[in-house]
Amino acid sequence: HNGIWKLDDRIRNAVTFRLFNLQHDFYGLGDFDLIFCRYTLIYFSDDLKKQILAKIYRCLKDNGVLMIGSSELLMDYSNLFSMEQCEGGVFYLRKGNAG
């Protein structure tokens, strides 16, 4: 396939894609095992980033994973997420019951 990947139909059929404004309320989105928010947070102020990450935290299941862009390090959010490494990649694991 010349380096082109195709998502298995079982997985693709279980995924819903839709437009969503991160500044809006997340109520009703559901609980997620994995959230991709890549190369987005760098465009927001620190205050808005904090609000968005708190909403993402509430939408992630316990031990859920947040994937962000490689230039988007979460330095001041250790109460919400722990940074983990796997085979040279970085992801953020939701901590339980952050205060």
Short mmCIF file of N, CA and C in Angstrom, two decimals:
data_model
loop_
_atom_site.label_atom_id
_atom_site.label_comp_id
_atom_site.label_asym_id
_atom_site.label_seq_id
_atom_site.Cartn_x
_atom_site.Cartn_y
_atom_site.Cartn_z
N HIS A 1 0.81 -1.21 0.00
CA HIS A 1 0.00 0.00 0.00
C HIS A 1 0.84 1.26 0.00
N ASN A 2 2.10 1.17 -0.32
CA ASN A 2 2.99 2.33 -0.45
C ASN A 2 2.99 3.24 0.77
N GLY A 3 3.03 2.67 1.96
CA GLY A 3 3.11 3.47 3.18
C GLY A 3 1.81 4.10 3.60
N ILE A 4 0.70 3.75 2.99
CA ILE A 4 -0.60 4.30 3.37
C ILE A 4 -1.28 3.33 4.32
N TRP A 5 -1.74 3.85 5.44
CA TRP A 5 -2.41 3.02 6.43
C TRP A 5 -3.91 3.15 6.25
N LYS A 6 -4.61 2.07 6.51
CA LYS A 6 -6.06 2.09 6.46
C LYS A 6 -6.58 1.55 7.79
N LEU A 7 -7.47 2.28 8.42
CA LEU A 7 -8.05 1.88 9.68
C LEU A 7 -9.03 0.73 9.46
N ASP A 8 -8.92 -0.28 10.28
CA ASP A 8 -9.82 -1.42 10.20
C ASP A 8 -11.28 -0.95 10.29
N ASP A 9 -12.16 -1.51 9.48
CA ASP A 9 -13.56 -1.09 9.42
C ASP A 9 -14.24 -1.20 10.78
N ARG A 10 -13.88 -2.19 11.59
CA ARG A 10 -14.50 -2.34 12.92
C ARG A 10 -14.20 -1.14 13.80
N ILE A 11 -12.99 -0.64 13.70
CA ILE A 11 -12.60 0.53 14.50
C ILE A 11 -13.21 1.79 13.90
N ARG A 12 -13.09 1.95 12.61
CA ARG A 12 -13.62 3.15 11.95
C ARG A 12 -15.12 3.31 12.20
N ASN A 13 -15.85 2.21 12.20
CA ASN A 13 -17.29 2.26 12.42
C ASN A 13 -17.66 2.57 13.87
N ALA A 14 -16.71 2.43 14.79
CA ALA A 14 -16.96 2.73 16.19
C ALA A 14 -16.58 4.16 16.56
N VAL A 15 -16.07 4.92 15.60
CA VAL A 15 -15.60 6.28 15.85
C VAL A 15 -16.57 7.27 15.23
N THR A 16 -16.83 8.35 15.96
CA THR A 16 -17.64 9.44 15.45
C THR A 16 -16.76 10.68 15.32
N PHE A 17 -16.76 11.28 14.16
CA PHE A 17 -16.02 12.51 13.93
C PHE A 17 -17.02 13.65 13.85
N ARG A 18 -16.74 14.74 14.56
CA ARG A 18 -17.61 15.91 14.48
C ARG A 18 -16.83 17.15 14.89
N LEU A 19 -17.31 18.29 14.45
CA LEU A 19 -16.70 19.56 14.83
C LEU A 19 -17.09 19.88 16.26
N PHE A 20 -16.16 20.48 16.98
CA PHE A 20 -16.44 20.84 18.37
C PHE A 20 -15.56 22.01 18.76
N ASN A 21 -16.13 22.99 19.44
CA ASN A 21 -15.40 24.16 19.91
C ASN A 21 -14.95 23.89 21.35
N LEU A 22 -13.65 23.87 21.57
CA LEU A 22 -13.10 23.56 22.89
C LEU A 22 -13.48 24.58 23.95
N GLN A 23 -13.92 25.76 23.54
CA GLN A 23 -14.33 26.77 24.49
C GLN A 23 -15.75 26.55 25.02
N HIS A 24 -16.50 25.67 24.36
CA HIS A 24 -17.86 25.37 24.79
C HIS A 24 -17.86 24.33 25.90
N ASP A 25 -19.02 24.15 26.52
CA ASP A 25 -19.20 23.15 27.56
C ASP A 25 -19.02 21.75 26.98
N PHE A 26 -18.40 20.86 27.73
CA PHE A 26 -18.17 19.49 27.28
C PHE A 26 -19.31 18.56 27.71
N TYR A 27 -20.32 19.11 28.37
CA TYR A 27 -21.42 18.30 28.88
C TYR A 27 -22.04 17.47 27.76
N GLY A 28 -22.23 16.20 28.03
CA GLY A 28 -22.89 15.32 27.08
C GLY A 28 -21.97 14.67 26.06
N LEU A 29 -20.68 14.98 26.10
CA LEU A 29 -19.76 14.35 25.14
C LEU A 29 -19.52 12.89 25.47
N GLY A 30 -19.56 12.55 26.75
CA GLY A 30 -19.32 11.17 27.15
C GLY A 30 -17.99 11.02 27.86
N ASP A 31 -17.64 9.78 28.16
CA ASP A 31 -16.38 9.44 28.81
C ASP A 31 -15.50 8.71 27.81
N PHE A 32 -14.25 9.10 27.78
CA PHE A 32 -13.34 8.60 26.75
C PHE A 32 -12.14 7.89 27.36
N ASP A 33 -11.65 6.88 26.64
CA ASP A 33 -10.39 6.21 27.00
C ASP A 33 -9.20 6.98 26.45
N LEU A 34 -9.40 7.67 25.34
CA LEU A 34 -8.32 8.36 24.63
C LEU A 34 -8.86 9.63 23.99
N ILE A 35 -8.12 10.73 24.19
CA ILE A 35 -8.46 12.01 23.56
C ILE A 35 -7.22 12.53 22.85
N PHE A 36 -7.37 12.84 21.57
CA PHE A 36 -6.32 13.50 20.80
C PHE A 36 -6.63 14.98 20.75
N CYS A 37 -5.69 15.80 21.20
CA CYS A 37 -5.83 17.26 21.14
C CYS A 37 -4.46 17.79 20.70
N ARG A 38 -4.10 17.45 19.49
CA ARG A 38 -2.74 17.70 19.01
C ARG A 38 -2.61 19.06 18.34
N TYR A 39 -1.57 19.78 18.77
CA TYR A 39 -1.19 21.08 18.20
C TYR A 39 -2.35 22.07 18.22
N THR A 40 -3.07 22.07 19.32
CA THR A 40 -4.21 22.97 19.49
C THR A 40 -3.99 23.89 20.68
N LEU A 41 -3.57 23.33 21.80
CA LEU A 41 -3.45 24.09 23.04
C LEU A 41 -2.44 25.24 22.94
N ILE A 42 -1.46 25.12 22.07
CA ILE A 42 -0.44 26.16 21.96
C ILE A 42 -1.01 27.50 21.50
N TYR A 43 -2.21 27.49 20.96
CA TYR A 43 -2.82 28.72 20.45
C TYR A 43 -3.68 29.43 21.49
N PHE A 44 -3.83 28.84 22.68
CA PHE A 44 -4.69 29.42 23.70
C PHE A 44 -3.87 30.09 24.80
N SER A 45 -4.49 31.05 25.49
CA SER A 45 -3.86 31.67 26.66
C SER A 45 -3.73 30.62 27.76
N ASP A 46 -2.87 30.91 28.73
CA ASP A 46 -2.68 29.96 29.83
C ASP A 46 -3.99 29.70 30.57
N ASP A 47 -4.80 30.76 30.77
CA ASP A 47 -6.07 30.61 31.48
C ASP A 47 -7.04 29.71 30.71
N LEU A 48 -7.16 29.94 29.41
CA LEU A 48 -8.07 29.13 28.60
C LEU A 48 -7.55 27.70 28.48
N LYS A 49 -6.24 27.54 28.38
CA LYS A 49 -5.65 26.20 28.33
C LYS A 49 -5.99 25.44 29.61
N LYS A 50 -5.91 26.12 30.75
CA LYS A 50 -6.23 25.50 32.03
C LYS A 50 -7.69 25.04 32.07
N GLN A 51 -8.59 25.87 31.56
CA GLN A 51 -10.01 25.51 31.52
C GLN A 51 -10.25 24.30 30.61
N ILE A 52 -9.63 24.30 29.45
CA ILE A 52 -9.81 23.22 28.49
C ILE A 52 -9.25 21.91 29.04
N LEU A 53 -8.08 21.96 29.66
CA LEU A 53 -7.49 20.73 30.22
C LEU A 53 -8.32 20.19 31.38
N ALA A 54 -8.94 21.06 32.15
CA ALA A 54 -9.83 20.60 33.22
C ALA A 54 -11.05 19.90 32.63
N LYS A 55 -11.59 20.42 31.53
CA LYS A 55 -12.74 19.78 30.88
C LYS A 55 -12.33 18.44 30.25
N ILE A 56 -11.16 18.41 29.64
CA ILE A 56 -10.66 17.15 29.07
C ILE A 56 -10.47 16.12 30.18
N TYR A 57 -9.91 16.54 31.29
CA TYR A 57 -9.70 15.66 32.43
C TYR A 57 -11.02 15.01 32.86
N ARG A 58 -12.08 15.84 32.96
CA ARG A 58 -13.37 15.32 33.40
C ARG A 58 -14.00 14.35 32.39
N CYS A 59 -13.63 14.46 31.12
CA CYS A 59 -14.17 13.57 30.08
C CYS A 59 -13.39 12.27 29.93
N LEU A 60 -12.18 12.22 30.49
CA LEU A 60 -11.38 11.00 30.39
C LEU A 60 -11.74 10.03 31.50
N LYS A 61 -11.80 8.76 31.15
CA LYS A 61 -12.00 7.72 32.15
C LYS A 61 -10.74 7.62 33.01
N ASP A 62 -10.85 6.98 34.17
CA ASP A 62 -9.67 6.74 35.00
C ASP A 62 -8.60 6.06 34.16
N ASN A 63 -7.38 6.53 34.25
CA ASN A 63 -6.24 6.04 33.47
C ASN A 63 -6.43 6.27 31.98
N GLY A 64 -7.31 7.20 31.60
CA GLY A 64 -7.46 7.58 30.20
C GLY A 64 -6.22 8.31 29.73
N VAL A 65 -6.05 8.36 28.41
CA VAL A 65 -4.84 8.92 27.82
C VAL A 65 -5.17 10.17 27.02
N LEU A 66 -4.35 11.20 27.21
CA LEU A 66 -4.42 12.43 26.43
C LEU A 66 -3.19 12.50 25.54
N MET A 67 -3.42 12.63 24.25
CA MET A 67 -2.33 12.77 23.29
C MET A 67 -2.33 14.22 22.81
N ILE A 68 -1.18 14.89 22.98
CA ILE A 68 -1.04 16.25 22.48
C ILE A 68 0.18 16.30 21.57
N GLY A 69 0.39 17.44 20.93
CA GLY A 69 1.52 17.59 20.03
C GLY A 69 2.84 17.57 20.76
N SER A 70 3.90 17.23 20.05
CA SER A 70 5.22 17.09 20.68
C SER A 70 5.75 18.41 21.23
N SER A 71 5.27 19.53 20.73
CA SER A 71 5.72 20.83 21.24
C SER A 71 4.83 21.35 22.36
N GLU A 72 3.85 20.57 22.77
CA GLU A 72 2.89 20.99 23.80
C GLU A 72 3.12 20.20 25.08
N LEU A 73 4.07 20.62 25.88
CA LEU A 73 4.34 19.94 27.14
C LEU A 73 3.43 20.49 28.23
N LEU A 74 2.89 19.62 29.05
CA LEU A 74 2.04 20.03 30.17
C LEU A 74 2.90 20.10 31.42
N MET A 75 3.36 21.28 31.74
CA MET A 75 4.27 21.44 32.88
C MET A 75 3.53 21.65 34.20
N ASP A 76 2.47 22.42 34.20
CA ASP A 76 1.80 22.83 35.43
C ASP A 76 0.52 22.05 35.70
N TYR A 77 0.43 20.84 35.20
CA TYR A 77 -0.81 20.08 35.32
C TYR A 77 -0.57 18.71 35.95
N SER A 78 0.43 18.62 36.82
CA SER A 78 0.78 17.33 37.41
C SER A 78 -0.31 16.84 38.36
N ASN A 79 -1.22 17.73 38.78
CA ASN A 79 -2.33 17.27 39.62
C ASN A 79 -3.39 16.55 38.78
N LEU A 80 -3.40 16.79 37.45
CA LEU A 80 -4.39 16.17 36.56
C LEU A 80 -3.81 15.00 35.76
N PHE A 81 -2.58 15.16 35.27
CA PHE A 81 -2.00 14.20 34.34
C PHE A 81 -0.57 13.86 34.73
N SER A 82 -0.17 12.63 34.45
CA SER A 82 1.24 12.27 34.60
C SER A 82 1.79 12.00 33.20
N MET A 83 2.98 12.52 32.95
CA MET A 83 3.62 12.31 31.66
C MET A 83 4.26 10.93 31.64
N GLU A 84 3.97 10.18 30.61
CA GLU A 84 4.51 8.82 30.45
C GLU A 84 5.24 8.74 29.12
N GLN A 85 6.21 7.84 29.04
CA GLN A 85 6.95 7.65 27.80
C GLN A 85 6.82 6.20 27.34
N CYS A 86 6.74 6.04 26.04
CA CYS A 86 6.64 4.70 25.46
C CYS A 86 7.31 4.72 24.10
N GLU A 87 8.38 3.96 23.97
CA GLU A 87 9.11 3.83 22.71
C GLU A 87 9.39 5.18 22.05
N GLY A 88 9.91 6.12 22.84
CA GLY A 88 10.30 7.43 22.32
C GLY A 88 9.17 8.43 22.21
N GLY A 89 7.94 8.01 22.46
CA GLY A 89 6.79 8.90 22.40
C GLY A 89 6.36 9.31 23.80
N VAL A 90 5.59 10.38 23.89
CA VAL A 90 5.11 10.89 25.17
C VAL A 90 3.60 10.95 25.11
N PHE A 91 2.96 10.56 26.22
CA PHE A 91 1.52 10.73 26.36
C PHE A 91 1.24 11.10 27.80
N TYR A 92 0.02 11.54 28.06
CA TYR A 92 -0.35 11.97 29.40
C TYR A 92 -1.48 11.09 29.91
N LEU A 93 -1.27 10.55 31.10
CA LEU A 93 -2.21 9.65 31.73
C LEU A 93 -3.02 10.41 32.75
N ARG A 94 -4.34 10.23 32.71
CA ARG A 94 -5.23 10.91 33.66
C ARG A 94 -5.01 10.33 35.05
N LYS A 95 -4.81 11.22 36.02
CA LYS A 95 -4.71 10.80 37.40
C LYS A 95 -6.12 10.74 37.98
N GLY A 96 -6.34 9.86 38.94
CA GLY A 96 -7.66 9.72 39.56
C GLY A 96 -7.96 10.82 40.55
N ASN A 97 -9.17 11.35 40.49
CA ASN A 97 -9.72 12.30 41.47
C ASN A 97 -8.77 13.44 41.82
N ALA A 98 -8.36 14.21 40.83
CA ALA A 98 -7.49 15.37 41.08
C ALA A 98 -8.28 16.44 41.79
N GLY A 99 -7.59 17.18 42.63
CA GLY A 99 -8.27 18.25 43.38
C GLY A 99 -7.82 19.60 42.92
#
